[in-house]
Amino acid sequence: MKKLSFVLIFLLLAGSVLRAEEGMWIPLLLKKYKIEDMKRAGFKLTAEDVYSVNQVCLKDAIVIFGGGCTGELISGEGLLITNHHCGYGNIQKHSTVEHDYLTDGFWAMSKGEELPNPGLSVTFLVRIEDVTDASLAGVTATMASAEREKTIQLNSAKIQSEAIKGTSYTAKVTPFFNGNQFFLFVYESYTDVRLVGAPPSAIGKFGGETDNWMWPRHTGDFSLFRIYAGADNRPAAYSPSNVPYKPKKFLPISLKGVESGDFTMVFGYPGRTTEYIPSFVIESQVNYSIPASVDLRTKRLDVIMAAMETSPEIRIQYSAKKSGIANSWKKNQGVLLGLKKVSAIQRKIEFEKRFQEWVNADPGRIAQYGTVLDQYKDIITKQAPFELAITYAREAGEAPEIIGFAGRFASLVDLALKGITPEVQKAADNNKASIAAYFKDYDALTDQKLLSVMMEAYTKGITPDFQPELLKKIAVDFKGDFGKYASSVFENSVFDNQVELMSLLGDFNSKSAKKLANDPALLMFKSIRKLQSELINPGLSRGQGQVPELQRLYMKAQMEMQPEKLFYPDANSTLRISYGKVDGFAPVDGIQYRYFSTLDGIIQKDNPQIYDYRVPEKLKQLYAAKDYGQYASNNTVPVCFIASNHTSGGNSGSPVINAEGQLIGINFDRNWEGTMSDIMYDPDLCRNISLDIRFALFIIDKFAGAKHLIKEMQLVR
Ligand code: ASP
């Protein structure tokens, strides 16, 4: 008996050691909760080496890159590495048919050749502080949720303004555990960020949508940028006289590579996870919004991809848009499969049963949490048709670009109809710059096809009571022929024609305002928005106001119910640490995936007939000559590896760091079988996919010949 319980305890412990890979931890709390476990897993640095406000540490080398990615400093001259797909929008903006950096790659051979990117910024974290008490000052247990929210907002505003007094920093108080805890984040942003290098898409995006979210993988998903600062090393608006930023810290790069079982840590900005939601929320997503979104995006992608095949110009114009649409389209399909595979809904239902028993066992708990799940479920059930309706409005109704683009002028037109004032003239003028940018990446014929296909899908996919009035009318007027409807829109609208639109705005008067007001694209936009404001939004907001509060209570109760469990907060675009180990996995019975891929695999995939698998000539030559330099391992070049770090969207571009604190890879994706980790992480199935840093260096050095960049870095052998 004794022996048995010993075995049982051992198994439980072993289980909890394995499960330790789940979680995205707050750097500030590393010392208190996690560093010992990280050390047991092999990590050699201290908590202060990772995060500290008193000494230079790893966090000083990490940035939020643009809107939703991570990047890290890799030289003392402000050189930064992130993913190719994170830099993609900027690489695309610099690309034309004559200078096609997407196809050919781009390498600045001197600092003078680096390209500025208006609108792009990088943001450093200055410090984190637990401000839970100050945020909740004045909040009482009996307060209505709106009042609670308002009190917290006022408190947060005060905390934020005090935190940045006399500095050029920004500050944000962010809720954790669904609003049960609050942390202050102080940031500093640099806005002069220049493009330094990007491999051709045939490397940076190798495998395209086919390989996206998949293992095995052979994508060289990296790009290089440089941060520039004023002469005082402080943030400064773009100026040719700015100088390369001198970082407090940059990451040394290990050439040693990885072995199965090695400790790895990912340090970056995961965007959003929902690990603590109840079964019925998952059920609603799985049954309604996710399948509808997948279906509508399939239709949209079919049109766009067919058009991209027809001309190099359209391919450039639509490449970034296509990637954006396809990314969540593909991921969502994996999510549906993964949730099923781990029986996510069933496991949550079982947990909820235990939860309810725990609540019911105590009158105090009954008073606090007795009806939380019932109320929550009731709202989610009633909201389901409205969730489906909003998915259709966005993903069908506003998918043709002409609709959303016309919508940008809606308030200008409304104003102008009341009278042409100098403000109206000015607003009309202000639109001109963005119009040029919009039309650079626009093909009217492709969009006309999209309008026809998406409106037909809208009509067929959802019941008439959730369709815009105008859609119902045109279905009758055009006898269900949406191709005819689309040609009539494109014949009569000005929103597909840059010259016409510019000349209308150039001499903006009440006649032009009337013309725009009756434009068929704007009319459709307005009809969709009317449906949203009059039917969908009220339907959603009836319960929506209560959902965050119910989720907060449910979160609080889950933590009270399991006091022995160390909870990690859901991702919320704040800096986190995940750690795990290099490890293969078994996607299905009978298959075991290895933990790394190599250049040999790229050559195996080479297929000149398929756009995504065309290997650049130069890479083939390097392969044939085995010209791998110091980046070789076992007579090839490693390309990607997988590990069990718990990551999410936003972790793209995050450094993958070894036990010594050196850069070994750039995180860029997850495996298909594990994309449900945003909702339920499974240590056997979930893997993050990283670019082996040696492949990035090989491409920079041998493929691009940009040895000057390698010289800036600190390589460790
Ligand atoms: N590919 C993702 C991104 O773009 C990363 C992930 O979700 O794992 O952020």
Short mmCIF file of N, CA and C in Angstrom, two decimals, residues 124-272:
data_model
loop_
_atom_site.label_atom_id
_atom_site.label_comp_id
_atom_site.label_asym_id
_atom_site.label_seq_id
_atom_site.Cartn_x
_atom_site.Cartn_y
_atom_site.Cartn_z
N PHE A 124 9.73 49.64 -26.22
CA PHE A 124 10.42 48.94 -25.14
C PHE A 124 9.59 49.02 -23.87
N LEU A 125 9.68 47.97 -23.08
CA LEU A 125 9.06 48.01 -21.75
C LEU A 125 10.05 48.63 -20.77
N VAL A 126 9.61 49.64 -20.04
CA VAL A 126 10.49 50.28 -19.05
C VAL A 126 10.33 49.56 -17.70
N ARG A 127 9.08 49.38 -17.28
CA ARG A 127 8.88 48.68 -16.01
C ARG A 127 7.44 48.18 -15.86
N ILE A 128 7.28 47.24 -14.93
CA ILE A 128 5.96 46.70 -14.59
C ILE A 128 5.74 46.93 -13.10
N GLU A 129 4.50 47.19 -12.72
CA GLU A 129 4.22 47.33 -11.29
C GLU A 129 2.84 46.74 -11.01
N ASP A 130 2.73 46.03 -9.93
CA ASP A 130 1.41 45.52 -9.52
C ASP A 130 0.63 46.68 -8.90
N VAL A 131 -0.45 47.09 -9.57
CA VAL A 131 -1.23 48.23 -9.06
C VAL A 131 -2.66 47.78 -8.74
N THR A 132 -2.80 46.54 -8.34
CA THR A 132 -4.14 46.01 -8.07
C THR A 132 -4.86 46.86 -7.01
N ASP A 133 -4.19 47.12 -5.90
CA ASP A 133 -4.86 47.85 -4.82
C ASP A 133 -5.29 49.24 -5.27
N ALA A 134 -4.37 49.96 -5.90
CA ALA A 134 -4.68 51.33 -6.33
C ALA A 134 -5.77 51.33 -7.40
N SER A 135 -5.79 50.31 -8.24
CA SER A 135 -6.81 50.25 -9.30
C SER A 135 -8.19 49.98 -8.72
N LEU A 136 -8.20 49.21 -7.63
CA LEU A 136 -9.49 48.83 -7.05
C LEU A 136 -9.93 49.75 -5.91
N ALA A 137 -9.19 50.84 -5.70
CA ALA A 137 -9.56 51.76 -4.61
C ALA A 137 -10.98 52.26 -4.83
N GLY A 138 -11.79 52.14 -3.80
CA GLY A 138 -13.17 52.62 -3.89
C GLY A 138 -14.14 51.60 -4.48
N VAL A 139 -13.61 50.47 -4.95
CA VAL A 139 -14.49 49.44 -5.52
C VAL A 139 -15.05 48.58 -4.38
N THR A 140 -16.36 48.35 -4.40
CA THR A 140 -16.95 47.51 -3.36
C THR A 140 -17.55 46.25 -3.98
N ALA A 141 -17.77 45.25 -3.12
CA ALA A 141 -18.26 43.96 -3.61
C ALA A 141 -19.67 44.08 -4.19
N THR A 142 -20.42 45.05 -3.70
CA THR A 142 -21.83 45.14 -4.13
C THR A 142 -22.04 46.11 -5.30
N MET A 143 -20.98 46.73 -5.74
CA MET A 143 -21.07 47.71 -6.82
C MET A 143 -21.60 47.11 -8.12
N ALA A 144 -22.43 47.87 -8.83
CA ALA A 144 -22.87 47.41 -10.16
C ALA A 144 -21.65 47.39 -11.07
N SER A 145 -21.68 46.50 -12.08
CA SER A 145 -20.45 46.32 -12.87
C SER A 145 -20.05 47.58 -13.63
N ALA A 146 -21.04 48.35 -14.10
CA ALA A 146 -20.69 49.58 -14.83
C ALA A 146 -19.96 50.57 -13.92
N GLU A 147 -20.43 50.63 -12.67
CA GLU A 147 -19.82 51.56 -11.72
C GLU A 147 -18.41 51.08 -11.36
N ARG A 148 -18.29 49.77 -11.21
CA ARG A 148 -16.98 49.18 -10.91
C ARG A 148 -16.00 49.55 -12.03
N GLU A 149 -16.48 49.35 -13.23
CA GLU A 149 -15.65 49.63 -14.42
C GLU A 149 -15.20 51.08 -14.44
N LYS A 150 -16.16 51.96 -14.13
CA LYS A 150 -15.87 53.40 -14.19
C LYS A 150 -14.85 53.79 -13.12
N THR A 151 -15.02 53.24 -11.94
CA THR A 151 -14.08 53.54 -10.85
C THR A 151 -12.67 53.09 -11.22
N ILE A 152 -12.60 51.89 -11.79
CA ILE A 152 -11.27 51.36 -12.18
C ILE A 152 -10.65 52.23 -13.27
N GLN A 153 -11.48 52.66 -14.19
CA GLN A 153 -10.95 53.50 -15.28
C GLN A 153 -10.38 54.81 -14.75
N LEU A 154 -11.11 55.43 -13.82
CA LEU A 154 -10.63 56.69 -13.24
C LEU A 154 -9.33 56.46 -12.48
N ASN A 155 -9.31 55.38 -11.68
CA ASN A 155 -8.09 55.05 -10.93
C ASN A 155 -6.92 54.82 -11.88
N SER A 156 -7.19 54.07 -12.96
CA SER A 156 -6.12 53.73 -13.91
C SER A 156 -5.55 54.99 -14.56
N ALA A 157 -6.47 55.89 -14.94
CA ALA A 157 -6.01 57.13 -15.60
C ALA A 157 -5.05 57.89 -14.68
N LYS A 158 -5.39 57.89 -13.39
CA LYS A 158 -4.54 58.60 -12.42
C LYS A 158 -3.18 57.90 -12.28
N ILE A 159 -3.23 56.59 -12.16
CA ILE A 159 -1.98 55.82 -12.01
C ILE A 159 -1.09 56.05 -13.24
N GLN A 160 -1.72 56.01 -14.41
CA GLN A 160 -0.95 56.17 -15.65
C GLN A 160 -0.30 57.54 -15.73
N SER A 161 -1.08 58.59 -15.43
CA SER A 161 -0.50 59.92 -15.60
C SER A 161 0.60 60.17 -14.57
N GLU A 162 0.43 59.63 -13.37
CA GLU A 162 1.49 59.80 -12.37
C GLU A 162 2.76 59.04 -12.78
N ALA A 163 2.56 57.88 -13.40
CA ALA A 163 3.72 57.04 -13.75
C ALA A 163 4.63 57.69 -14.79
N ILE A 164 4.06 58.57 -15.62
CA ILE A 164 4.89 59.10 -16.72
C ILE A 164 5.18 60.59 -16.57
N LYS A 165 4.81 61.13 -15.41
CA LYS A 165 5.03 62.56 -15.19
C LYS A 165 6.48 62.94 -15.51
N GLY A 166 6.66 63.96 -16.31
CA GLY A 166 8.01 64.46 -16.60
C GLY A 166 8.83 63.56 -17.52
N THR A 167 8.20 62.57 -18.15
CA THR A 167 8.96 61.71 -19.08
C THR A 167 8.26 61.72 -20.44
N SER A 168 8.89 61.08 -21.41
CA SER A 168 8.23 60.95 -22.72
C SER A 168 7.67 59.53 -22.87
N TYR A 169 7.53 58.84 -21.75
CA TYR A 169 7.02 57.47 -21.78
C TYR A 169 5.50 57.45 -21.97
N THR A 170 4.99 56.25 -22.24
CA THR A 170 3.54 56.05 -22.17
C THR A 170 3.29 55.00 -21.09
N ALA A 171 2.07 54.96 -20.59
CA ALA A 171 1.77 53.99 -19.53
C ALA A 171 0.41 53.39 -19.76
N LYS A 172 0.26 52.16 -19.32
CA LYS A 172 -1.04 51.50 -19.48
C LYS A 172 -1.28 50.58 -18.29
N VAL A 173 -2.43 50.75 -17.66
CA VAL A 173 -2.83 49.80 -16.63
C VAL A 173 -3.65 48.71 -17.33
N THR A 174 -3.22 47.47 -17.20
CA THR A 174 -3.87 46.37 -17.92
C THR A 174 -4.46 45.38 -16.93
N PRO A 175 -5.73 45.01 -17.15
CA PRO A 175 -6.35 44.02 -16.26
C PRO A 175 -5.81 42.61 -16.51
N PHE A 176 -5.65 41.85 -15.45
CA PHE A 176 -5.23 40.45 -15.53
C PHE A 176 -6.29 39.59 -14.87
N PHE A 177 -6.29 38.30 -15.18
CA PHE A 177 -7.28 37.38 -14.64
C PHE A 177 -8.69 37.99 -14.74
N ASN A 178 -9.00 38.48 -15.96
CA ASN A 178 -10.32 39.03 -16.25
C ASN A 178 -10.73 40.16 -15.32
N GLY A 179 -9.78 40.94 -14.88
CA GLY A 179 -10.12 42.12 -14.08
C GLY A 179 -10.06 41.88 -12.58
N ASN A 180 -9.38 40.81 -12.17
CA ASN A 180 -9.20 40.57 -10.73
C ASN A 180 -7.86 41.13 -10.24
N GLN A 181 -6.93 41.34 -11.14
CA GLN A 181 -5.65 41.96 -10.79
C GLN A 181 -5.30 42.99 -11.86
N PHE A 182 -4.43 43.95 -11.48
CA PHE A 182 -4.07 45.01 -12.43
C PHE A 182 -2.58 45.28 -12.36
N PHE A 183 -1.97 45.41 -13.53
CA PHE A 183 -0.55 45.76 -13.58
C PHE A 183 -0.35 46.99 -14.45
N LEU A 184 0.61 47.80 -14.01
CA LEU A 184 0.97 49.00 -14.78
C LEU A 184 2.17 48.67 -15.66
N PHE A 185 2.10 49.08 -16.91
CA PHE A 185 3.22 48.90 -17.84
C PHE A 185 3.65 50.26 -18.34
N VAL A 186 4.92 50.58 -18.17
CA VAL A 186 5.45 51.84 -18.68
C VAL A 186 6.32 51.52 -19.89
N TYR A 187 6.07 52.25 -20.97
CA TYR A 187 6.73 51.94 -22.25
C TYR A 187 7.46 53.14 -22.83
N GLU A 188 8.41 52.85 -23.70
CA GLU A 188 9.05 53.91 -24.48
C GLU A 188 9.10 53.47 -25.95
N SER A 189 8.62 54.35 -26.84
CA SER A 189 8.54 53.98 -28.27
C SER A 189 9.53 54.76 -29.12
N TYR A 190 10.07 54.07 -30.11
CA TYR A 190 10.93 54.69 -31.12
C TYR A 190 10.21 54.61 -32.46
N THR A 191 10.20 55.74 -33.18
CA THR A 191 9.38 55.77 -34.40
C THR A 191 10.20 55.83 -35.69
N ASP A 192 11.51 55.90 -35.57
CA ASP A 192 12.33 55.85 -36.80
C ASP A 192 12.92 54.44 -36.90
N VAL A 193 12.22 53.60 -37.62
CA VAL A 193 12.61 52.19 -37.73
C VAL A 193 12.78 51.87 -39.22
N ARG A 194 13.97 51.44 -39.62
CA ARG A 194 14.23 51.30 -41.06
C ARG A 194 14.43 49.84 -41.46
N LEU A 195 13.99 49.55 -42.66
CA LEU A 195 14.15 48.19 -43.20
C LEU A 195 15.60 47.97 -43.61
N VAL A 196 16.17 46.88 -43.10
CA VAL A 196 17.57 46.57 -43.37
C VAL A 196 17.70 45.38 -44.32
N GLY A 197 16.90 44.38 -44.08
CA GLY A 197 17.03 43.20 -44.93
C GLY A 197 15.83 42.29 -44.84
N ALA A 198 15.53 41.67 -45.98
CA ALA A 198 14.46 40.67 -46.01
C ALA A 198 14.79 39.67 -47.09
N PRO A 199 14.69 38.38 -46.80
CA PRO A 199 14.92 37.41 -47.86
C PRO A 199 13.77 37.45 -48.86
N PRO A 200 13.94 36.90 -50.04
CA PRO A 200 12.81 36.79 -50.95
C PRO A 200 11.70 35.97 -50.31
N SER A 201 10.47 36.21 -50.75
CA SER A 201 9.35 35.44 -50.19
C SER A 201 9.55 33.94 -50.38
N ALA A 202 10.28 33.56 -51.43
CA ALA A 202 10.53 32.13 -51.67
C ALA A 202 11.38 31.52 -50.55
N ILE A 203 11.92 32.36 -49.66
CA ILE A 203 12.57 31.87 -48.43
C ILE A 203 11.74 32.30 -47.22
N GLY A 204 11.42 33.61 -47.14
CA GLY A 204 10.74 34.15 -45.95
C GLY A 204 9.33 33.65 -45.79
N LYS A 205 8.74 33.23 -46.90
CA LYS A 205 7.35 32.77 -46.86
C LYS A 205 7.26 31.41 -47.54
N PHE A 206 8.42 30.72 -47.59
CA PHE A 206 8.48 29.43 -48.30
C PHE A 206 7.39 28.48 -47.77
N GLY A 207 6.67 27.89 -48.69
CA GLY A 207 5.59 26.99 -48.28
C GLY A 207 4.24 27.68 -48.22
N GLY A 208 4.26 29.03 -48.19
CA GLY A 208 3.03 29.83 -48.25
C GLY A 208 1.94 29.34 -47.32
N GLU A 209 0.71 29.45 -47.81
CA GLU A 209 -0.44 29.05 -46.99
C GLU A 209 -0.48 27.54 -46.79
N THR A 210 0.10 26.78 -47.74
CA THR A 210 0.06 25.32 -47.63
C THR A 210 0.78 24.88 -46.36
N ASP A 211 1.93 25.49 -46.10
CA ASP A 211 2.72 25.07 -44.94
C ASP A 211 2.41 25.87 -43.67
N ASN A 212 1.72 27.01 -43.84
CA ASN A 212 1.45 27.85 -42.66
C ASN A 212 0.75 27.03 -41.58
N TRP A 213 1.08 27.25 -40.34
CA TRP A 213 0.52 26.51 -39.19
C TRP A 213 0.80 25.01 -39.27
N MET A 214 1.92 24.65 -39.90
CA MET A 214 2.18 23.21 -40.07
C MET A 214 3.59 22.85 -39.66
N TRP A 215 3.75 21.65 -39.19
CA TRP A 215 5.04 21.02 -39.04
C TRP A 215 5.01 19.74 -39.84
N PRO A 216 6.07 19.32 -40.54
CA PRO A 216 7.38 19.96 -40.64
C PRO A 216 7.35 21.23 -41.51
N ARG A 217 8.27 22.11 -41.22
CA ARG A 217 8.25 23.44 -41.81
C ARG A 217 9.63 23.86 -42.28
N HIS A 218 9.67 24.65 -43.34
CA HIS A 218 10.97 25.05 -43.91
C HIS A 218 10.98 26.52 -44.28
N THR A 219 10.31 27.35 -43.49
CA THR A 219 10.17 28.76 -43.81
C THR A 219 11.26 29.59 -43.13
N GLY A 220 11.95 30.40 -43.91
CA GLY A 220 12.98 31.30 -43.35
C GLY A 220 12.35 32.62 -42.93
N ASP A 221 11.48 32.52 -41.93
CA ASP A 221 10.58 33.63 -41.59
C ASP A 221 11.27 34.71 -40.74
N PHE A 222 12.15 35.50 -41.39
CA PHE A 222 12.79 36.58 -40.63
C PHE A 222 12.98 37.82 -41.50
N SER A 223 13.06 38.96 -40.88
CA SER A 223 13.45 40.19 -41.56
C SER A 223 14.21 41.06 -40.57
N LEU A 224 14.98 41.99 -41.09
CA LEU A 224 15.85 42.80 -40.24
C LEU A 224 15.48 44.28 -40.36
N PHE A 225 15.47 44.95 -39.24
CA PHE A 225 15.19 46.38 -39.20
C PHE A 225 16.24 47.04 -38.31
N ARG A 226 16.32 48.37 -38.37
CA ARG A 226 17.23 49.06 -37.46
C ARG A 226 16.50 50.24 -36.82
N ILE A 227 16.69 50.36 -35.52
CA ILE A 227 16.08 51.48 -34.80
C ILE A 227 17.04 52.67 -34.87
N TYR A 228 16.50 53.82 -35.18
CA TYR A 228 17.29 55.06 -35.20
C TYR A 228 16.79 55.99 -34.10
N ALA A 229 17.73 56.79 -33.57
CA ALA A 229 17.39 57.71 -32.49
C ALA A 229 18.02 59.07 -32.77
N GLY A 230 17.64 60.03 -31.96
CA GLY A 230 18.29 61.34 -32.05
C GLY A 230 19.74 61.23 -31.55
N ALA A 231 20.49 62.31 -31.65
CA ALA A 231 21.90 62.29 -31.25
C ALA A 231 22.07 61.89 -29.78
N ASP A 232 21.01 62.13 -28.98
CA ASP A 232 21.07 61.79 -27.54
C ASP A 232 20.59 60.36 -27.26
N ASN A 233 20.40 59.56 -28.32
CA ASN A 233 19.93 58.17 -28.20
C ASN A 233 18.47 58.07 -27.76
N ARG A 234 17.77 59.20 -27.73
CA ARG A 234 16.36 59.21 -27.33
C ARG A 234 15.49 59.07 -28.59
N PRO A 235 14.22 58.69 -28.38
CA PRO A 235 13.32 58.59 -29.54
C PRO A 235 13.25 59.92 -30.30
N ALA A 236 13.22 59.83 -31.61
CA ALA A 236 13.08 61.03 -32.44
C ALA A 236 12.31 60.66 -33.69
N ALA A 237 11.52 61.63 -34.18
CA ALA A 237 10.80 61.39 -35.44
C ALA A 237 11.82 61.17 -36.55
N TYR A 238 11.39 60.52 -37.62
CA TYR A 238 12.35 60.21 -38.70
C TYR A 238 13.10 61.45 -39.15
N SER A 239 14.40 61.31 -39.27
CA SER A 239 15.22 62.38 -39.85
C SER A 239 16.46 61.71 -40.43
N PRO A 240 16.92 62.18 -41.60
CA PRO A 240 18.13 61.59 -42.18
C PRO A 240 19.32 61.74 -41.23
N SER A 241 19.25 62.72 -40.32
CA SER A 241 20.40 62.91 -39.42
C SER A 241 20.32 62.05 -38.16
N ASN A 242 19.24 61.27 -37.99
CA ASN A 242 19.18 60.36 -36.84
C ASN A 242 20.31 59.34 -36.92
N VAL A 243 20.64 58.77 -35.76
CA VAL A 243 21.75 57.81 -35.72
C VAL A 243 21.25 56.47 -35.20
N PRO A 244 21.96 55.38 -35.52
CA PRO A 244 21.52 54.07 -35.00
C PRO A 244 21.42 54.09 -33.48
N TYR A 245 20.32 53.54 -33.00
CA TYR A 245 20.07 53.49 -31.55
C TYR A 245 21.07 52.55 -30.87
N LYS A 246 21.58 53.00 -29.72
CA LYS A 246 22.49 52.13 -28.95
C LYS A 246 21.70 51.48 -27.83
N PRO A 247 21.39 50.20 -27.97
CA PRO A 247 20.53 49.55 -26.97
C PRO A 247 21.27 49.32 -25.65
N LYS A 248 20.51 49.27 -24.57
CA LYS A 248 21.08 48.90 -23.27
C LYS A 248 21.58 47.47 -23.35
N LYS A 249 20.81 46.66 -24.11
CA LYS A 249 21.12 45.23 -24.14
C LYS A 249 20.79 44.69 -25.53
N PHE A 250 21.63 43.83 -26.05
CA PHE A 250 21.25 43.08 -27.25
C PHE A 250 21.61 41.62 -27.01
N LEU A 251 20.97 40.73 -27.77
CA LEU A 251 21.13 39.31 -27.48
C LEU A 251 22.35 38.72 -28.20
N PRO A 252 23.23 38.04 -27.47
CA PRO A 252 24.27 37.28 -28.13
C PRO A 252 23.62 36.11 -28.86
N ILE A 253 24.24 35.66 -29.93
CA ILE A 253 23.63 34.62 -30.76
C ILE A 253 24.46 33.34 -30.66
N SER A 254 23.79 32.26 -30.32
CA SER A 254 24.50 30.98 -30.17
C SER A 254 24.55 30.24 -31.50
N LEU A 255 25.71 29.72 -31.83
CA LEU A 255 25.85 28.89 -33.03
C LEU A 255 25.80 27.41 -32.66
N LYS A 256 25.57 27.15 -31.38
CA LYS A 256 25.67 25.76 -30.91
C LYS A 256 24.48 24.89 -31.32
N GLY A 257 23.34 25.55 -31.60
CA GLY A 257 22.18 24.77 -32.04
C GLY A 257 21.44 24.11 -30.89
N VAL A 258 20.44 23.32 -31.24
CA VAL A 258 19.60 22.72 -30.20
C VAL A 258 19.56 21.20 -30.33
N GLU A 259 19.36 20.58 -29.19
CA GLU A 259 19.20 19.12 -29.12
C GLU A 259 17.84 18.85 -28.50
N SER A 260 17.31 17.68 -28.76
CA SER A 260 16.05 17.30 -28.14
C SER A 260 16.19 17.38 -26.62
N GLY A 261 15.22 17.96 -25.95
CA GLY A 261 15.24 18.05 -24.49
C GLY A 261 15.87 19.33 -23.97
N ASP A 262 16.51 20.11 -24.83
CA ASP A 262 17.14 21.36 -24.37
C ASP A 262 16.10 22.34 -23.82
N PHE A 263 16.51 23.08 -22.81
CA PHE A 263 15.67 24.15 -22.27
C PHE A 263 15.51 25.26 -23.32
N THR A 264 14.29 25.76 -23.47
CA THR A 264 14.07 26.95 -24.32
C THR A 264 13.11 27.89 -23.62
N MET A 265 13.31 29.15 -23.90
CA MET A 265 12.41 30.15 -23.33
C MET A 265 12.01 31.13 -24.43
N VAL A 266 10.74 31.49 -24.46
CA VAL A 266 10.27 32.49 -25.42
C VAL A 266 9.86 33.72 -24.63
N PHE A 267 10.40 34.86 -25.06
CA PHE A 267 10.19 36.10 -24.30
C PHE A 267 9.55 37.11 -25.26
N GLY A 268 8.25 37.35 -25.11
CA GLY A 268 7.59 38.24 -26.07
C GLY A 268 6.18 38.62 -25.65
N TYR A 269 5.42 39.04 -26.64
CA TYR A 269 4.13 39.67 -26.38
C TYR A 269 2.94 38.88 -26.92
N PRO A 270 2.59 37.74 -26.31
CA PRO A 270 1.41 36.99 -26.79
C PRO A 270 0.15 37.85 -26.71
N GLY A 271 -0.69 37.75 -27.74
CA GLY A 271 -1.82 38.67 -27.86
C GLY A 271 -3.05 38.34 -27.02
N ARG A 272 -3.63 37.17 -27.25
CA ARG A 272 -4.90 36.91 -26.56
C ARG A 272 -5.12 35.42 -26.45
#
